[in-house]
Short mmCIF file of C-alpha atoms and ligand atoms in Angstrom, two decimals:
data_model
loop_
_atom_site.label_atom_id
_atom_site.label_comp_id
_atom_site.label_asym_id
_atom_site.label_seq_id
_atom_site.Cartn_x
_atom_site.Cartn_y
_atom_site.Cartn_z
CA UNK A 749 -14.35 31.64 -16.42
CA UNK A 750 -14.87 28.53 -18.81
CA UNK A 751 -12.54 25.73 -17.26
CA UNK A 752 -10.75 24.14 -19.89
CA UNK A 753 -8.66 21.06 -18.18
CA UNK A 754 -10.76 17.95 -15.89
CA UNK A 755 -8.76 15.77 -13.56
CA UNK A 756 -10.39 12.42 -13.39
CA UNK A 757 -8.78 11.04 -10.01
CA UNK A 758 -8.76 6.79 -9.67
CA UNK A 759 -8.53 5.17 -6.44
CA UNK A 760 -7.52 6.67 -3.10
CA UNK A 761 -4.26 8.71 -4.29
CA UNK A 762 -5.89 9.81 -7.49
CA UNK A 763 -8.52 11.25 -5.57
CA UNK A 764 -6.13 13.04 -3.03
CA UNK A 765 -4.60 14.99 -5.68
CA UNK A 766 -8.04 15.59 -7.20
CA UNK A 767 -9.49 16.86 -4.18
CA UNK A 768 -6.52 19.20 -3.67
CA UNK A 769 -7.11 20.55 -7.05
CA UNK A 770 -10.47 21.42 -6.16
CA UNK A 771 -9.55 22.85 -2.98
CA UNK A 772 -6.90 25.29 -4.45
CA UNK A 773 -7.82 25.27 -7.69
CA UNK A 774 -11.68 25.24 -8.22
CA UNK A 775 -11.92 27.92 -10.46
CA UNK A 776 -9.40 26.22 -13.34
CA UNK A 777 -10.56 22.30 -13.24
CA UNK A 778 -13.77 20.30 -12.85
CA UNK A 779 -12.87 16.76 -11.22
CA UNK A 780 -13.62 13.42 -10.99
CA UNK A 781 -13.56 10.32 -8.47
CA UNK A 782 -13.79 7.01 -9.32
CA UNK A 783 -13.27 4.42 -6.46
CA UNK A 784 -14.16 1.05 -5.22
CA UNK A 785 -13.64 2.41 -1.95
CA UNK A 786 -17.13 3.79 -0.34
CA UNK A 787 -15.01 5.24 2.43
CA UNK A 788 -12.49 7.09 0.49
CA UNK A 789 -14.83 8.49 -1.44
CA UNK A 790 -16.86 9.98 1.14
CA UNK A 791 -13.71 11.90 2.46
CA UNK A 792 -13.41 13.91 -0.61
CA UNK A 793 -15.65 16.80 -2.19
CA UNK A 794 -16.62 17.48 -5.70
CA UNK A 795 -18.54 17.77 -8.91
CA UNK A 796 -19.37 13.44 -9.41
CA UNK A 797 -17.89 10.55 -7.78
CA UNK A 798 -18.38 6.80 -9.10
CA UNK A 799 -18.22 3.92 -6.66
CA UNK A 800 -17.53 0.76 -8.67
CA UNK A 801 -17.74 -2.52 -7.63
CA UNK A 802 -19.77 -4.33 -5.46
CA UNK A 803 -22.48 -2.54 -3.24
CA UNK A 804 -21.51 -4.31 -0.06
CA UNK A 805 -17.96 -4.02 -0.60
CA UNK A 806 -17.02 -1.04 1.64
CA UNK A 807 -13.66 -0.82 1.49
CA UNK A 808 -10.95 -0.84 -1.74
CA UNK A 809 -9.73 -4.01 -3.45
CA UNK A 810 -6.71 -5.29 -1.75
CA UNK A 811 -4.22 -4.08 -4.43
CA UNK A 812 -6.23 -6.48 -6.76
CA UNK A 813 -6.10 -4.70 -10.68
CA UNK A 814 -7.63 -7.56 -12.41
CA UNK A 815 -10.78 -7.33 -10.09
CA UNK A 816 -10.89 -3.53 -10.73
CA UNK A 817 -10.71 -4.21 -14.36
CA UNK A 818 -13.84 -6.41 -14.18
CA UNK A 819 -15.49 -3.70 -11.98
CA UNK A 820 -15.03 -1.08 -14.23
CA UNK A 821 -16.19 -2.98 -17.01
CA UNK A 822 -19.22 -3.57 -15.48
CA UNK A 823 -19.97 0.12 -14.53
CA UNK A 824 -18.71 1.44 -18.14
CA UNK A 825 -21.78 1.90 -19.57
CA UNK A 826 -23.30 3.47 -16.64
CA UNK A 827 -20.56 5.99 -16.12
CA UNK A 828 -20.57 6.91 -19.91
CA UNK A 829 -24.34 7.14 -20.08
CA UNK A 830 -24.17 9.56 -17.01
CA UNK A 831 -24.64 13.27 -19.05
CA UNK A 832 -23.25 15.35 -16.29
CA UNK A 833 -20.19 13.32 -16.54
CA UNK A 834 -20.18 13.15 -20.30
CA UNK A 835 -21.49 16.32 -21.90
CA UNK A 836 -20.57 18.85 -19.09
CA UNK A 837 -17.37 17.56 -17.60
CA UNK A 838 -15.52 15.49 -20.56
CA UNK A 839 -16.43 16.94 -23.75
CA UNK A 840 -16.46 20.26 -22.70
CA UNK A 841 -12.72 19.99 -21.72
CA UNK A 842 -9.67 20.56 -23.87
CA UNK A 843 -7.36 18.43 -21.65
CA UNK A 844 -8.26 15.39 -19.46
CA UNK A 845 -5.92 14.34 -16.80
CA UNK A 846 -6.46 10.73 -15.33
CA UNK A 847 -4.49 10.07 -12.43
CA UNK A 848 -3.53 7.20 -10.25
CA UNK A 849 -1.07 5.33 -8.16
CA UNK A 850 0.69 2.58 -10.00
CA UNK A 851 1.07 0.56 -7.12
CA UNK A 852 -2.71 -0.10 -5.97
CA UNK A 853 -5.37 -1.94 -6.97
CA UNK A 854 -8.45 0.38 -8.07
CA UNK A 855 -6.43 2.94 -9.66
CA UNK A 856 -3.69 0.87 -11.31
CA UNK A 857 -5.80 -1.35 -12.55
CA UNK A 858 -9.03 0.79 -13.37
CA UNK A 859 -6.65 3.88 -14.92
CA UNK A 860 -5.00 2.46 -17.91
CA UNK A 861 -8.45 0.92 -19.54
CA UNK A 862 -10.02 3.96 -18.53
CA UNK A 863 -8.02 6.26 -20.42
CA UNK A 864 -8.39 3.92 -23.59
CA UNK A 865 -11.86 3.67 -23.13
CA UNK A 866 -12.26 8.24 -22.86
CA UNK A 867 -9.87 8.50 -25.90
CA UNK A 868 -11.68 6.43 -28.05
CA UNK A 869 -15.03 7.70 -27.14
CA UNK A 870 -14.41 11.60 -27.09
CA UNK A 871 -12.12 12.22 -30.10
CA UNK A 872 -11.65 16.26 -29.52
CA UNK A 873 -10.37 15.93 -25.93
CA UNK A 874 -6.60 15.76 -25.48
CA UNK A 875 -6.08 13.07 -22.65
CA UNK A 876 -2.75 12.62 -20.43
CA UNK A 877 -2.45 9.87 -18.68
CA UNK A 878 -0.50 10.20 -15.02
CA UNK A 879 0.78 7.50 -12.81
CA UNK A 880 2.22 7.51 -9.23
CA UNK A 881 4.95 5.26 -8.47
CA UNK A 882 5.63 3.85 -5.41
CA UNK A 883 8.87 3.94 -3.10
CA UNK A 884 11.54 1.72 -3.54
CA UNK A 885 10.71 0.48 -0.46
CA UNK A 886 6.99 -0.60 -1.06
CA UNK A 887 5.96 -4.01 -1.11
CA UNK A 888 6.20 -6.75 -3.69
CA UNK A 889 2.94 -6.79 -4.26
CA UNK A 890 3.15 -3.02 -4.75
CA UNK A 891 6.08 -3.13 -7.35
CA UNK A 892 4.37 -6.00 -8.97
CA UNK A 893 0.93 -3.83 -9.81
CA UNK A 894 3.09 -0.90 -10.83
CA UNK A 895 5.30 -3.00 -13.08
CA UNK A 896 1.96 -4.70 -14.79
CA UNK A 897 0.35 -0.54 -14.84
CA UNK A 898 3.68 0.20 -16.68
CA UNK A 899 3.20 -2.55 -19.12
CA UNK A 900 -0.55 -1.61 -20.14
CA UNK A 901 0.68 2.23 -20.40
CA UNK A 902 3.84 1.13 -22.92
CA UNK A 903 2.65 -1.87 -24.64
CA UNK A 904 -1.49 -1.30 -24.85
CA UNK A 905 -1.59 2.35 -24.60
CA UNK A 906 1.13 2.24 -26.72
CA UNK A 907 2.96 4.58 -28.25
CA UNK A 908 0.65 7.56 -28.74
CA UNK A 909 -0.13 8.29 -24.98
CA UNK A 910 1.00 11.36 -23.61
CA UNK A 911 1.61 10.69 -19.64
CA UNK A 912 3.22 12.46 -17.15
CA UNK A 913 5.24 10.10 -14.18
CA UNK A 914 5.26 11.17 -10.64
CA UNK A 915 7.44 9.14 -7.80
CA UNK A 916 6.85 8.87 -4.36
CA UNK A 917 10.19 7.96 -4.07
CA UNK A 918 11.48 11.42 -4.52
CA UNK A 919 9.74 12.41 -0.78
CA UNK A 920 10.77 9.35 0.67
CA UNK A 921 13.30 11.23 2.89
CA UNK A 922 9.83 12.91 4.47
CA UNK A 923 7.38 11.54 6.81
CA UNK A 924 5.04 9.43 5.35
CA UNK A 925 2.44 11.37 4.76
CA UNK A 926 4.07 14.69 4.35
CA UNK A 927 5.87 12.46 1.44
CA UNK A 928 2.45 12.09 -0.48
CA UNK A 929 1.39 15.74 -0.04
CA UNK A 930 4.60 17.07 -1.23
CA UNK A 931 3.91 14.81 -4.43
CA UNK A 932 0.68 15.59 -4.91
CA UNK A 933 0.96 19.27 -4.39
CA UNK A 934 3.72 18.93 -7.15
CA UNK A 935 1.01 17.21 -9.58
CA UNK A 936 -1.73 20.66 -9.14
CA UNK A 937 0.79 22.91 -9.20
CA UNK A 938 2.31 21.23 -12.81
CA UNK A 939 -1.09 20.83 -14.54
CA UNK A 940 -1.58 24.62 -13.26
CA UNK A 941 0.78 25.40 -15.41
CA UNK A 942 -0.46 23.30 -18.45
CA UNK A 943 -3.44 25.67 -18.19
CA UNK A 944 -1.20 28.35 -19.16
CA UNK A 945 -2.36 30.77 -16.95
CA UNK A 946 1.32 32.25 -15.93
CA UNK A 947 2.02 33.22 -19.69
CA UNK A 948 1.72 36.79 -18.61
CA UNK A 949 0.92 39.17 -22.13
CA UNK A 950 4.19 40.31 -23.55
CA UNK A 951 5.57 42.01 -26.31
CA UNK A 952 8.33 39.62 -26.56
CA UNK A 953 8.46 36.25 -27.48
CA UNK A 954 5.03 34.28 -26.19
CA UNK A 955 3.78 30.88 -26.25
CA UNK A 956 -0.09 30.88 -27.14
CA UNK A 957 -3.02 28.17 -26.26
CA UNK A 958 -1.96 26.56 -29.51
CA UNK A 959 1.75 26.27 -28.80
CA UNK A 960 0.88 25.02 -25.60
CA UNK A 961 -1.60 22.37 -27.17
CA UNK A 962 1.23 21.22 -29.68
CA UNK A 963 3.61 20.58 -26.93
CA UNK A 964 0.99 18.83 -24.26
CA UNK A 965 -0.53 16.76 -27.09
CA UNK A 966 3.14 15.23 -27.76
CA UNK A 967 3.04 11.53 -27.29
CA UNK A 968 5.89 10.52 -24.89
CA UNK A 969 6.65 11.35 -21.24
CA UNK A 970 5.54 14.70 -20.50
CA UNK A 971 7.58 16.86 -17.53
CA UNK A 972 6.99 20.07 -15.62
CA UNK A 973 9.31 21.72 -14.01
CA UNK A 974 8.81 24.94 -11.51
CA UNK A 975 11.80 27.56 -10.87
CA UNK A 976 10.49 30.05 -8.31
CA UNK A 977 13.76 30.46 -6.07
CA UNK A 978 17.31 31.35 -6.95
CA UNK A 979 17.06 33.43 -9.91
CA UNK A 980 18.06 36.88 -8.57
CA UNK A 981 20.84 38.84 -10.38
CA UNK A 982 23.34 37.74 -7.69
CA UNK A 983 23.04 34.08 -7.63
CA UNK A 984 23.13 34.17 -12.29
CA UNK A 985 26.35 36.27 -11.86
CA UNK A 986 27.97 33.19 -10.40
CA UNK A 987 25.58 30.09 -11.25
CA UNK A 988 24.57 28.90 -15.13
CA UNK A 989 20.71 28.64 -16.04
CA UNK A 990 21.29 25.41 -17.14
CA UNK A 991 22.45 24.11 -14.05
CA UNK A 992 19.43 25.69 -11.56
CA UNK A 993 17.07 24.15 -14.24
CA UNK A 994 19.04 20.53 -14.33
CA UNK A 995 18.48 20.89 -10.34
CA UNK A 996 14.97 21.90 -10.58
CA UNK A 997 14.21 19.03 -13.04
CA UNK A 998 15.94 16.33 -10.67
CA UNK A 999 14.57 17.73 -7.13
CA UNK A 1000 10.74 17.79 -8.61
CA UNK A 1001 8.67 15.13 -7.85
CA UNK A 1002 8.57 13.81 -11.42
CA UNK A 1003 10.46 10.39 -11.73
CA UNK A 1004 13.84 10.52 -12.70
CA UNK A 1005 14.98 11.58 -16.01
CA UNK A 1006 16.41 8.44 -18.62
CA UNK A 1007 19.23 8.30 -19.66
CA UNK A 1008 18.32 7.63 -23.36
CA UNK A 1009 17.76 11.45 -23.39
CA UNK A 1010 14.99 12.49 -25.97
CA UNK A 1011 12.81 15.25 -26.17
CA UNK A 1012 10.89 16.00 -28.86
CA UNK A 1013 9.39 19.41 -28.05
CA UNK A 1014 9.75 22.42 -24.81
CA UNK A 1015 8.73 25.27 -24.25
CA UNK A 1016 10.19 27.46 -21.67
CA UNK A 1017 8.13 30.32 -20.02
CA UNK A 1018 10.42 32.97 -18.04
CA UNK A 1019 9.03 35.88 -15.73
CA UNK A 1020 12.09 37.66 -15.61
CA UNK A 1021 13.54 41.33 -13.81
CA UNK A 1022 15.48 43.24 -17.00
CA UNK A 1023 18.61 42.57 -15.05
CA UNK A 1024 18.26 38.78 -14.81
CA UNK A 1025 16.82 38.45 -18.23
CA UNK A 1026 20.29 40.29 -19.54
CA UNK A 1027 22.03 36.90 -17.60
CA UNK A 1028 19.97 34.35 -19.55
CA UNK A 1029 21.70 32.50 -21.70
CA UNK A 1030 18.93 30.72 -23.73
CA UNK A 1031 21.00 28.46 -25.78
CA UNK A 1032 20.71 26.07 -22.37
CA UNK A 1033 23.75 23.53 -23.60
CA UNK A 1034 23.98 21.63 -20.74
CA UNK A 1035 20.22 21.27 -20.15
CA UNK A 1036 20.26 19.58 -24.12
CA UNK A 1037 22.89 17.55 -22.62
CA UNK A 1038 20.72 16.35 -19.21
CA UNK A 1039 17.22 15.67 -21.42
CA UNK A 1040 17.98 15.97 -24.98
CA UNK A 1041 18.08 18.23 -27.48
CA UNK A 1042 14.44 18.95 -28.44
CA UNK A 1043 13.38 19.26 -31.97
CA UNK A 1044 11.21 22.08 -31.36
CA UNK A 1045 11.84 24.68 -29.01
CA UNK A 1046 9.06 27.39 -27.43
CA UNK A 1047 9.91 30.58 -25.43
CA UNK A 1048 7.59 33.10 -23.45
CA UNK A 1049 9.53 35.64 -21.79
CA UNK A 1050 7.17 38.10 -19.74
CA UNK A 1051 9.11 41.50 -17.88
CA UNK A 1052 8.68 41.40 -14.13
CA UNK A 1053 8.66 44.88 -12.76
CA UNK A 1054 7.33 43.58 -9.42
CA UNK A 1055 10.97 42.61 -8.13
CA UNK A 1056 12.82 39.60 -8.89
CA UNK A 1057 12.01 37.62 -5.79
CA UNK A 1058 8.65 37.76 -8.21
CA UNK A 1059 10.72 36.17 -11.00
CA UNK A 1060 10.18 32.39 -12.28
CA UNK A 1061 11.02 29.82 -15.02
CA UNK A 1062 8.76 26.75 -16.26
CA UNK A 1063 10.22 24.15 -18.11
CA UNK A 1064 7.57 22.06 -19.59
CA UNK A 1065 9.09 19.13 -21.73
CA UNK A 1066 7.47 16.79 -24.21
CA UNK A 1067 7.95 13.95 -26.44
CA UNK A 1068 10.48 12.46 -23.83
CA UNK A 1069 12.02 8.40 -23.31
CA UNK A 1070 10.08 6.06 -21.55
CA UNK A 1071 11.66 4.96 -18.01
CA UNK A 1072 13.64 2.45 -18.43
CA UNK A 1073 16.04 3.33 -16.05
CA UNK A 1074 13.69 3.47 -13.05
CA UNK A 1075 11.73 0.35 -14.55
CA UNK A 1076 15.14 -1.32 -14.28
CA UNK A 1077 15.26 -0.58 -10.26
CA UNK A 1078 11.62 -2.32 -9.59
CA UNK A 1079 12.72 -5.00 -11.48
CA UNK A 1080 15.94 -5.12 -9.78
CA UNK A 1081 13.99 -4.97 -6.29
CA UNK A 1082 11.44 -7.03 -7.30
CA UNK A 1083 14.39 -9.57 -7.60
CA UNK A 1084 15.94 -8.78 -4.42
CA UNK A 1085 12.58 -9.18 -2.30
CA UNK A 1086 11.59 -12.37 -3.92
CA UNK A 1087 15.63 -13.71 -3.62
CA UNK A 1088 15.46 -12.85 0.21
CA UNK A 1089 12.32 -14.91 0.18
CA UNK A 1090 13.53 -17.74 -1.25
CA UNK A 1091 17.28 -17.87 0.66
CA UNK A 1092 16.96 -16.31 4.08
CA UNK A 1093 14.80 -17.88 6.44
CA UNK A 1094 14.84 -14.85 8.95
CA UNK A 1095 13.60 -12.77 6.03
CA UNK A 1096 11.07 -15.05 4.77
CA UNK A 1097 9.57 -14.60 8.06
CA UNK A 1098 9.10 -10.90 8.06
CA UNK A 1099 8.14 -11.02 4.48
CA UNK A 1100 6.01 -13.43 4.49
CA UNK A 1101 2.64 -11.38 3.54
CA UNK A 1102 4.49 -10.29 0.28
CA UNK A 1103 5.10 -13.81 -0.58
CA UNK A 1104 1.42 -14.35 0.10
CA UNK A 1105 0.65 -11.36 -1.72
CA UNK A 1106 2.61 -12.52 -5.09
CA UNK A 1107 1.02 -15.56 -5.00
CA UNK A 1108 -2.24 -14.07 -4.64
CA UNK A 1109 -1.02 -11.90 -7.82
CA UNK A 1110 0.12 -14.62 -9.67
CA UNK A 1111 -3.47 -16.67 -9.09
CA UNK A 1112 -5.56 -13.17 -10.33
CA UNK A 1113 -3.34 -13.35 -13.50
CA UNK A 1114 -4.57 -16.72 -14.20
CA UNK A 1115 -8.38 -16.11 -13.35
CA UNK A 1116 -8.02 -12.81 -15.56
CA UNK A 1117 -6.59 -15.22 -18.19
CA UNK A 1118 -9.30 -17.21 -17.88
CA UNK A 1119 -12.00 -14.42 -18.04
CA UNK A 1120 -11.12 -12.90 -20.86
CA UNK A 1121 -12.63 -15.72 -23.49
CA UNK A 1122 -15.47 -13.46 -23.39
CA UNK A 1123 -17.51 -11.88 -26.46
CA UNK A 1124 -18.17 -8.43 -24.99
CA UNK A 1125 -19.67 -5.34 -26.88
CA UNK A 1126 -18.24 -2.16 -27.47
CA UNK A 1127 -17.12 -0.57 -25.19
CA UNK A 1128 -16.77 -2.99 -22.98
CA UNK A 1129 -14.57 -4.91 -25.70
CA UNK A 1130 -11.79 -2.30 -25.32
CA UNK A 1131 -11.07 -4.02 -21.87
CA UNK A 1132 -10.41 -7.33 -23.41
CA UNK A 1133 -6.85 -6.08 -24.38
CA UNK A 1134 -6.32 -4.99 -20.62
CA UNK A 1135 -7.57 -8.77 -19.34
CA UNK A 1136 -5.19 -10.92 -21.54
CA UNK A 1137 -2.20 -10.77 -19.62
CA UNK A 1138 -0.50 -13.89 -18.74
N1 GTP B 411 1.39 10.67 -3.77
C1 GTP B 411 0.62 9.90 -3.22
N2 GTP B 411 0.48 8.56 -3.15
C2 GTP B 411 -0.36 8.09 -2.56
C3 GTP B 411 -1.38 8.86 -1.92
N3 GTP B 411 -2.52 7.58 -1.33
C4 GTP B 411 -1.81 6.52 -1.44
N4 GTP B 411 -0.54 6.70 -2.28
C5 GTP B 411 0.41 5.54 -2.42
O1 GTP B 411 -0.56 5.01 -3.34
C6 GTP B 411 0.09 3.27 -3.25
C7 GTP B 411 -1.04 2.89 -3.34
O2 GTP B 411 -2.04 3.47 -4.00
P1 GTP B 411 -3.61 3.38 -3.56
O3 GTP B 411 -4.28 5.06 -4.33
O4 GTP B 411 -3.79 3.67 -2.20
O5 GTP B 411 -4.50 2.35 -4.04
P2 GTP B 411 -5.89 2.27 -4.76
O6 GTP B 411 -5.98 2.75 -6.16
O7 GTP B 411 -6.65 3.40 -3.98
O8 GTP B 411 -6.29 1.20 -4.89
P3 GTP B 411 -6.42 -0.17 -3.60
O9 GTP B 411 -5.71 -1.00 -3.61
O10 GTP B 411 -7.82 -0.95 -4.26
O11 GTP B 411 -6.81 0.59 -2.39
C8 GTP B 411 1.02 3.34 -2.07
O12 GTP B 411 2.27 2.88 -2.87
C9 GTP B 411 0.95 4.32 -1.45
O13 GTP B 411 1.87 4.91 -0.96
C10 GTP B 411 -1.99 10.34 -1.96
O14 GTP B 411 -2.77 11.01 -1.55
N5 GTP B 411 -0.51 10.72 -3.00
MG1 MG B 412 -7.70 2.58 -2.23
#
């Protein structure tokens, strides 16, 4: 089977997601790893790995985004002249997902600019940027990096970008490693749905490859909700399908949906038994109240004759609003942490690591500004935009 999708994982979080995708669905995805940490790269297996950064440096960047941009800039020509990467992996794909944590150094720093380089070089491939937000309890440094990442997404990559935002806060009630694994799993399963693999043949309404393409390539935020439980005749007699879908969105690992409801397209893929199909009210008014009314709707209804425990419903929504409500929470958290540092002696001691980290971040930004006055060549000059920050 020809693979339509590649996953480029940057930094530790991105690589872990790519590795999971490789392990679970190696027949659907090609994967690429990019990391500054030799140790992290050694833990994953896949088609191709790029180590960026100084050779003798074994570990990551220590959350230094700008250093990573510099490292990627130094290596970008080598990466783009690696035929296996460009010809076999990227150029042959329909969709390439570029995945990283927004909070670290390597993935957060390198992924937006890499995304821009790739989409400039490979015009026939659709690129989707996937960012993972840190928990609200994460450090000042991580929150600061996240804001920079989101700034690059919204300001530098701009409106013509399709992106997905996952959130480690959604699993903050779980044990730390378990929480991250749930998020990784969610990302991989969502991308699997976007491959269209579960759109079973049907004589009824259907979503074909071109429809999926028009949903996925809509600029703005892309969200997937997968519902596999509770879609039984008994439950649907008392509960509206809208409520089930809304709950599915709220309980997913995607970050919260913005209150400024906007959605351009959605696709709903159902696989229901006849009985459940009869209970399915397709107007979905409450859902529209929750995420907005799409300009275009696509439906895929296939009949499940295997038994209602196999019923499922997937929602793919695209062109959604920027995550301004969540950004506000990050900013509030940064203010809270800074205030605690300034006012409270007890907090000052506990949070001193953060304070130092924040100073380091400020210094790095200045350094980055100073370095951005060179006259680099293409595609290196794409980096300029990302290295000019205040
Ligand atoms: N969902 C998820 N989050 C992760 C994972 N690994 C780390 N994180 C989170 O990502 C943030 C750190 O990003 P990393 O991906 O480790 O950083 P990096 O890109 O390797 O950058 P460096 O700072 O250079 O090491 C923290 O908020 C972690 O909690 C993972 O496997 N899955
Ligand atoms: Mg790392």
